[in-house]
């Protein structure tokens, strides 16, 4: 009925004991399943690829549904990330699926902005989670985790190597998310033997995350094959069945992404990519686990050190500001003194000019007064002479009259 075994624990201090009857903790895995099922799951996929490459069609094909599709043009001024969240249910398992689409990717002249927006988006989701984690009152159990769990990177089956934008974008995202490269609108490598052509692509991708690219075809349309309807794409030269492993790698991609690895991807996002973001962010903020002598450092210690550092920095800034202020005052004082000296000089010069002008005028006045007194004297003399002349002539007249 029940199997009890003595299992040696790796912990040397723990003593192994055999059970003599059923206890019930063997139901823990079931409890875990029940808990997870009742809570539901969430999964976030980021689709990167040019407009019209086939992102929406592949998502519809992968999840056997019709997601909301928005038409977008090749003339977007910048890359926008559009996130749509859907509630899906399969049997009794609920999945909150978020599909994030890169609208306008690779359509701009400045290619750097294309990947920068994506990198920023992924970091923003990590940051939101970190902020929630750092809160005193955390509510992670009902927090909508928007961290990206998987990235489907779509490339066209050109047969050439990857474009430099693809290489740079993948390099930037390599440490932030699990990337699955999807060569869309392409038959499986085996069926058409283009592996030799795609060797360059393959090698480049292997350098990143070690996955082989998936050569897939997406379609939600059904075509009758034999006596059943299958998802397929009809070409003038024949029919490509989406779920036929001899035709394309769609089934492999679905297995890898959904059936086998979905939980692993969720876990990797948390334990690898988010952990790296969190570590870098906390280190950037000055937190660390050990001191230079490898002794553990408590949060309290770090806080105290940071506070001291902050107070020290504050004092340094205050001193710097004070010095700057004193310097400015000195400069202003010197400036004012210079201006005062200049004004004084101007004043002295004006005073001198004024005195010179005054003495010149004084001189002129004196000479005018002299002229006036000479003139008055002359006038008086002339008047005297006139009077004398008049007297003489009137005396002469009187003499004449008397003689007469
Ligand atoms: P998106 O802009 O990247 O979302 O591209 P869509 O999914 O809207 O697809 C653009 C066009 O490509 C549509 O006409 C699709 O039917 C077509 N398409 C999608 N996947 C494939 C494929 O695997 N092979 C071929 N030949 N056409 C495809």
XYZ file of C-alpha atoms and ligand atoms in Angstrom:
432
model
C 0.000 0.000 0.000
C 2.495 2.591 1.014
C 6.204 2.745 0.631
C 8.379 4.305 3.240
C 12.076 4.466 2.783
C 14.956 5.769 4.750
C 16.494 8.431 2.633
C 19.810 9.817 3.665
C 19.603 13.523 3.959
C 22.519 15.604 2.702
C 22.269 17.436 6.029
C 24.674 15.541 8.328
C 22.858 16.700 11.466
C 19.475 15.352 10.386
C 18.770 11.817 11.611
C 17.040 9.518 9.112
C 13.910 7.835 10.536
C 11.596 5.244 9.026
C 7.807 5.801 9.253
C 5.722 2.994 10.636
C 2.510 4.122 8.970
C 0.946 6.589 6.501
C 1.375 10.243 7.509
C 0.130 12.116 4.472
C 2.892 14.448 3.391
C 3.275 12.398 0.246
C 0.348 14.510 -0.960
C 2.529 17.612 -1.019
C 3.116 17.466 -4.785
C -0.663 17.170 -5.302
C -1.204 20.103 -2.953
C 1.251 22.068 -5.017
C -0.537 21.177 -8.242
C -3.931 22.110 -6.735
C -2.583 25.408 -5.467
C -1.004 26.298 -8.792
C -4.095 25.265 -10.722
C -6.381 27.370 -8.551
C -4.025 30.371 -8.752
C -3.575 30.090 -12.497
C -0.390 30.831 -14.418
C 0.966 33.718 -16.307
C 3.255 33.742 -19.317
C 4.616 36.668 -21.283
C 5.983 36.388 -24.801
C 7.841 39.083 -26.649
C 7.674 38.884 -30.457
C 10.447 40.737 -32.260
C 10.399 41.108 -36.021
C 9.627 43.440 -38.861
C 6.055 44.378 -39.734
C 4.464 41.735 -41.954
C 7.016 39.041 -41.176
C 4.309 36.777 -39.719
C 4.405 37.361 -35.939
C 0.643 37.593 -35.373
C -0.089 34.602 -37.589
C 2.413 32.431 -35.724
C 1.005 33.433 -32.318
C -2.516 32.594 -33.524
C -1.222 29.258 -34.825
C 0.696 28.443 -31.630
C -2.224 29.115 -29.296
C -4.964 27.924 -31.658
C -6.942 31.109 -31.353
C -7.427 34.518 -32.908
C -5.676 37.198 -30.909
C -6.499 40.821 -31.528
C -4.404 41.892 -34.491
C -3.617 45.517 -35.203
C -2.587 46.607 -38.662
C 0.632 48.596 -38.629
C 2.580 50.297 -41.364
C 6.282 50.352 -42.243
C 6.347 54.098 -41.525
C 6.235 54.189 -37.731
C 8.525 56.980 -36.449
C 9.795 54.756 -33.634
C 9.473 51.238 -32.275
C 6.488 50.813 -29.983
C 5.909 47.846 -27.742
C 2.270 46.859 -27.651
C 1.283 44.458 -24.871
C -2.035 42.629 -24.985
C -3.118 40.347 -22.151
C -5.573 37.475 -22.644
C -7.155 34.958 -20.282
C -6.921 31.483 -21.793
C -8.105 28.172 -20.395
C -7.178 24.640 -21.374
C -8.870 21.836 -19.357
C -8.898 23.333 -15.861
C -5.666 25.297 -16.276
C -5.989 29.057 -16.598
C -3.269 31.013 -18.302
C -2.905 34.783 -18.312
C -0.979 35.252 -21.537
C 0.594 38.544 -22.521
C 1.820 38.961 -26.066
C 4.131 41.916 -26.545
C 4.579 42.996 -30.132
C 7.332 45.224 -31.484
C 5.503 47.608 -33.787
C 7.724 49.237 -36.413
C 10.838 47.229 -35.539
C 13.709 47.853 -37.976
C 11.770 50.395 -40.035
C 13.649 53.459 -38.789
C 16.841 54.999 -40.096
C 18.349 55.012 -36.610
C 18.551 51.287 -35.894
C 19.932 51.746 -32.391
C 16.607 53.082 -31.174
C 14.952 49.899 -32.424
C 16.657 47.688 -29.884
C 16.963 50.300 -27.142
C 13.179 50.497 -26.745
C 13.010 46.722 -26.383
C 15.837 46.611 -23.827
C 14.168 49.433 -21.878
C 10.808 47.639 -21.939
C 12.292 44.416 -20.530
C 14.176 46.353 -17.832
C 11.040 48.310 -16.904
C 9.193 45.047 -16.216
C 12.078 43.806 -14.042
C 12.124 47.156 -12.249
C 8.373 47.015 -11.488
C 8.803 43.560 -9.984
C 11.824 44.705 -7.953
C 9.879 47.702 -6.640
C 7.041 45.415 -5.580
C 9.525 43.084 -3.893
C 11.153 45.960 -2.014
C 7.861 47.294 -0.666
C 7.164 46.811 3.023
C 3.640 45.663 2.238
C 4.232 43.373 -0.706
C 1.445 41.784 -2.663
C 3.375 39.474 -4.932
C 0.656 36.804 -4.769
C -1.751 38.933 -6.785
C 0.842 41.016 -8.595
C 0.559 40.885 -12.388
C 4.022 39.721 -13.307
C 4.851 41.354 -16.631
C 8.440 40.111 -16.901
C 9.152 38.622 -20.304
C 9.520 34.834 -20.103
C 10.401 34.122 -23.705
C 11.288 36.036 -26.806
C 10.454 34.822 -30.282
C 12.886 36.484 -32.638
C 11.549 36.389 -36.199
C 13.887 36.475 -39.142
C 13.121 36.188 -42.827
C 14.460 33.151 -44.709
C 16.900 35.134 -46.805
C 19.562 32.425 -46.650
C 22.133 35.068 -45.818
C 23.610 35.815 -42.479
C 21.682 37.790 -39.892
C 21.330 41.531 -40.371
C 23.520 43.599 -38.092
C 20.391 44.903 -36.335
C 19.401 41.298 -35.505
C 22.867 40.533 -34.176
C 23.050 43.640 -32.031
C 19.506 43.181 -30.692
C 20.138 39.540 -29.770
C 23.420 40.442 -28.119
C 21.697 43.127 -26.040
C 18.866 40.780 -25.032
C 21.012 37.703 -24.441
C 21.356 38.257 -20.693
C 17.791 39.484 -20.229
C 15.528 36.893 -21.793
C 15.465 33.406 -23.345
C 15.468 33.865 -27.090
C 14.034 31.468 -29.646
C 15.000 32.359 -33.169
C 12.271 31.618 -35.643
C 12.938 31.619 -39.346
C 9.407 32.327 -40.443
C 7.765 31.508 -43.781
C 10.296 28.749 -44.114
C 10.146 25.013 -44.646
C 12.041 22.825 -42.205
C 15.759 22.751 -42.700
C 15.693 19.026 -43.398
C 12.964 19.132 -46.027
C 14.596 21.637 -48.328
C 18.176 21.148 -47.366
C 18.873 24.845 -46.932
C 20.850 24.178 -43.801
C 24.032 24.725 -45.763
C 22.731 28.171 -46.789
C 21.593 28.906 -43.289
C 24.789 27.736 -41.685
C 25.863 31.275 -41.105
C 22.591 32.095 -39.384
C 22.779 28.921 -37.324
C 26.323 29.488 -36.185
C 25.600 33.058 -35.207
C 22.586 32.051 -33.181
C 24.430 29.186 -31.501
C 26.850 31.802 -30.242
C 23.996 33.359 -28.292
C 21.838 30.928 -26.417
C 22.747 27.566 -27.832
C 19.364 26.907 -29.486
C 19.031 25.942 -33.094
C 16.700 28.203 -35.023
C 13.216 26.909 -35.812
C 12.215 27.059 -39.454
C 8.449 27.407 -39.320
C 5.334 28.195 -41.271
C 2.363 29.853 -39.599
C -1.231 29.511 -40.706
C -4.656 29.326 -39.136
C -6.271 28.177 -42.347
C -7.251 24.547 -42.739
C -6.765 22.411 -45.818
C -8.250 18.983 -46.374
C -5.569 16.304 -46.436
C -6.896 12.775 -46.944
C -10.001 12.703 -44.828
C -9.073 15.301 -42.268
C -8.621 19.038 -42.069
C -5.164 20.222 -41.066
C -3.606 23.622 -40.597
C -1.607 24.317 -43.714
C -0.462 26.855 -46.232
C -1.273 26.340 -49.854
C 1.316 27.277 -52.453
C 1.098 26.882 -56.231
C 3.649 24.096 -55.944
C 1.968 22.239 -53.066
C 0.703 22.284 -49.502
C 2.849 22.865 -46.414
C 1.312 21.319 -43.324
C 2.064 23.357 -40.249
C 2.053 20.425 -37.871
C 3.925 18.010 -40.095
C 7.445 17.643 -38.752
C 8.730 16.744 -42.206
C 7.458 20.071 -43.527
C 8.487 22.531 -40.843
C 9.656 22.856 -37.221
C 6.364 24.257 -35.878
C 5.672 21.238 -33.626
C 9.205 21.381 -32.231
C 8.806 25.059 -31.479
C 5.445 24.489 -29.769
C 6.882 21.640 -27.685
C 9.914 23.690 -26.743
C 7.976 26.813 -25.881
C 4.704 25.537 -24.442
C 4.396 21.794 -23.773
C 7.802 21.100 -22.234
C 9.575 24.277 -21.244
C 6.927 26.818 -20.244
C 7.491 26.353 -16.509
C 11.267 26.208 -17.005
C 11.149 29.480 -18.896
C 9.118 31.086 -16.114
C 11.600 29.831 -13.571
C 14.637 30.873 -15.609
C 13.204 34.353 -15.958
C 13.026 34.608 -12.184
C 16.192 32.794 -11.171
C 18.525 33.868 -13.960
C 17.498 36.976 -15.845
C 15.622 38.806 -13.069
C 18.225 37.741 -10.517
C 20.964 39.296 -12.660
C 18.967 42.529 -13.040
C 18.223 42.615 -9.312
C 21.870 41.966 -8.366
C 23.215 44.675 -10.672
C 20.553 47.126 -9.533
C 21.154 46.527 -5.815
C 24.934 46.678 -6.286
C 24.471 49.918 -8.203
C 22.530 51.214 -5.191
C 25.465 50.255 -2.948
C 24.125 47.059 -1.359
C 26.434 44.070 -1.039
C 26.483 40.756 0.784
C 30.110 40.756 1.924
C 32.798 43.295 2.721
C 36.247 43.270 1.027
C 37.381 40.667 3.621
C 34.484 38.395 2.599
C 32.705 38.944 5.928
C 28.915 39.119 5.672
C 27.477 42.610 5.695
C 24.026 43.072 7.206
C 21.366 45.332 5.710
C 21.597 47.501 8.839
C 25.357 47.910 8.303
C 24.895 48.807 4.660
C 22.157 51.273 5.604
C 24.392 52.877 8.241
C 27.327 53.093 5.794
C 25.089 54.560 3.112
C 23.694 57.073 5.610
C 27.218 58.090 6.637
C 28.202 58.319 3.000
C 25.125 60.426 2.309
C 25.747 62.734 5.276
C 29.426 63.035 4.245
C 28.397 63.818 0.683
C 25.898 66.372 1.967
C 28.572 68.056 4.082
C 31.018 68.014 1.188
C 28.404 69.605 -1.075
C 27.547 72.184 1.596
C 31.243 73.062 1.990
C 31.602 73.230 -1.786
C 28.601 75.541 -1.997
C 29.946 77.703 0.816
C 33.334 77.979 -0.926
C 31.625 78.831 -4.181
C 29.526 81.441 -2.397
C 32.560 83.036 -0.710
C 34.416 82.995 -4.022
C 31.462 84.610 -5.768
C 31.184 87.281 -3.075
C 34.901 88.002 -3.429
C 34.607 88.204 -7.174
C 31.581 90.487 -6.872
C 33.402 92.675 -4.363
C 36.406 92.968 -6.673
C 34.068 93.754 -9.558
C 32.339 96.456 -7.502
C 35.653 97.916 -6.406
C 36.826 98.056 -10.012
C 33.583 99.762 -10.999
C 33.960 102.201 -8.088
C 37.552 102.962 -9.101
C 36.464 103.506 -12.662
C 33.647 105.797 -11.543
C 35.994 107.693 -9.250
C 38.439 108.142 -12.149
C 35.649 109.389 -14.377
C 34.476 111.719 -11.618
C 37.984 113.110 -11.103
C 38.372 113.658 -14.840
C 35.010 115.415 -15.021
C 35.961 117.521 -12.000
C 39.228 118.488 -13.695
C 37.444 119.330 -16.923
C 34.879 121.328 -14.987
C 37.614 123.307 -13.147
C 39.426 123.989 -16.420
C 36.182 125.117 -18.021
C 35.441 127.292 -15.017
C 38.863 128.954 -15.054
C 38.542 129.557 -18.797
C 35.172 131.201 -18.263
C 36.552 133.202 -15.372
C 39.334 134.390 -17.648
C 36.817 135.341 -20.313
C 34.684 137.169 -17.760
C 37.688 139.156 -16.536
C 38.677 140.144 -20.049
C 35.060 141.129 -20.817
C 34.906 143.234 -17.658
C 38.158 144.933 -18.631
C 36.753 145.554 -22.101
C 33.599 146.935 -20.509
C 35.483 149.302 -18.205
C 37.669 150.526 -21.126
C 34.489 150.982 -23.109
C 32.796 152.908 -20.248
C 35.794 155.131 -19.830
C 35.863 155.818 -23.545
C 32.180 156.511 -23.598
C 32.512 158.923 -20.639
C 35.411 160.686 -22.376
C 33.465 160.862 -25.605
C 30.420 162.275 -23.752
C 32.644 164.813 -22.067
C 34.136 165.828 -25.359
C 30.673 166.077 -26.902
C 29.471 168.299 -24.023
C 32.523 170.526 -24.299
C 32.032 170.814 -28.049
C 28.388 171.710 -27.521
C 29.247 174.418 -24.944
C 31.898 175.918 -27.177
C 29.546 176.106 -30.165
C 26.706 177.650 -28.093
C 29.121 180.266 -26.612
C 30.313 181.112 -30.112
C 26.692 181.573 -31.220
C 25.932 183.817 -28.256
C 29.061 185.927 -29.067
C 27.951 186.222 -32.677
C 24.437 187.208 -31.665
C 25.806 189.809 -29.284
C 28.053 191.200 -31.953
C 25.151 191.392 -34.289
P 3.067 40.676 -38.534
O 2.920 42.082 -39.025
O 4.490 40.339 -38.291
O 2.172 40.356 -37.375
O 2.637 39.720 -39.762
P 1.276 38.926 -40.004
O 1.153 37.763 -39.079
O 0.144 39.907 -39.997
O 1.540 38.302 -41.451
C 1.737 39.089 -42.588
C 1.412 38.285 -43.826
O 2.289 37.191 -43.926
C -0.014 37.720 -43.808
O -0.547 37.835 -45.099
C 0.201 36.253 -43.462
O -0.807 35.425 -44.020
C 1.548 35.973 -44.090
N 2.240 34.888 -43.403
C 2.330 34.686 -42.096
N 3.055 33.582 -41.830
C 3.435 33.079 -43.026
C 4.211 31.945 -43.426
O 4.704 31.181 -42.617
N 4.383 31.747 -44.773
C 3.860 32.590 -45.705
N 4.083 32.340 -46.978
N 3.142 33.673 -45.357
C 2.915 33.909 -44.045
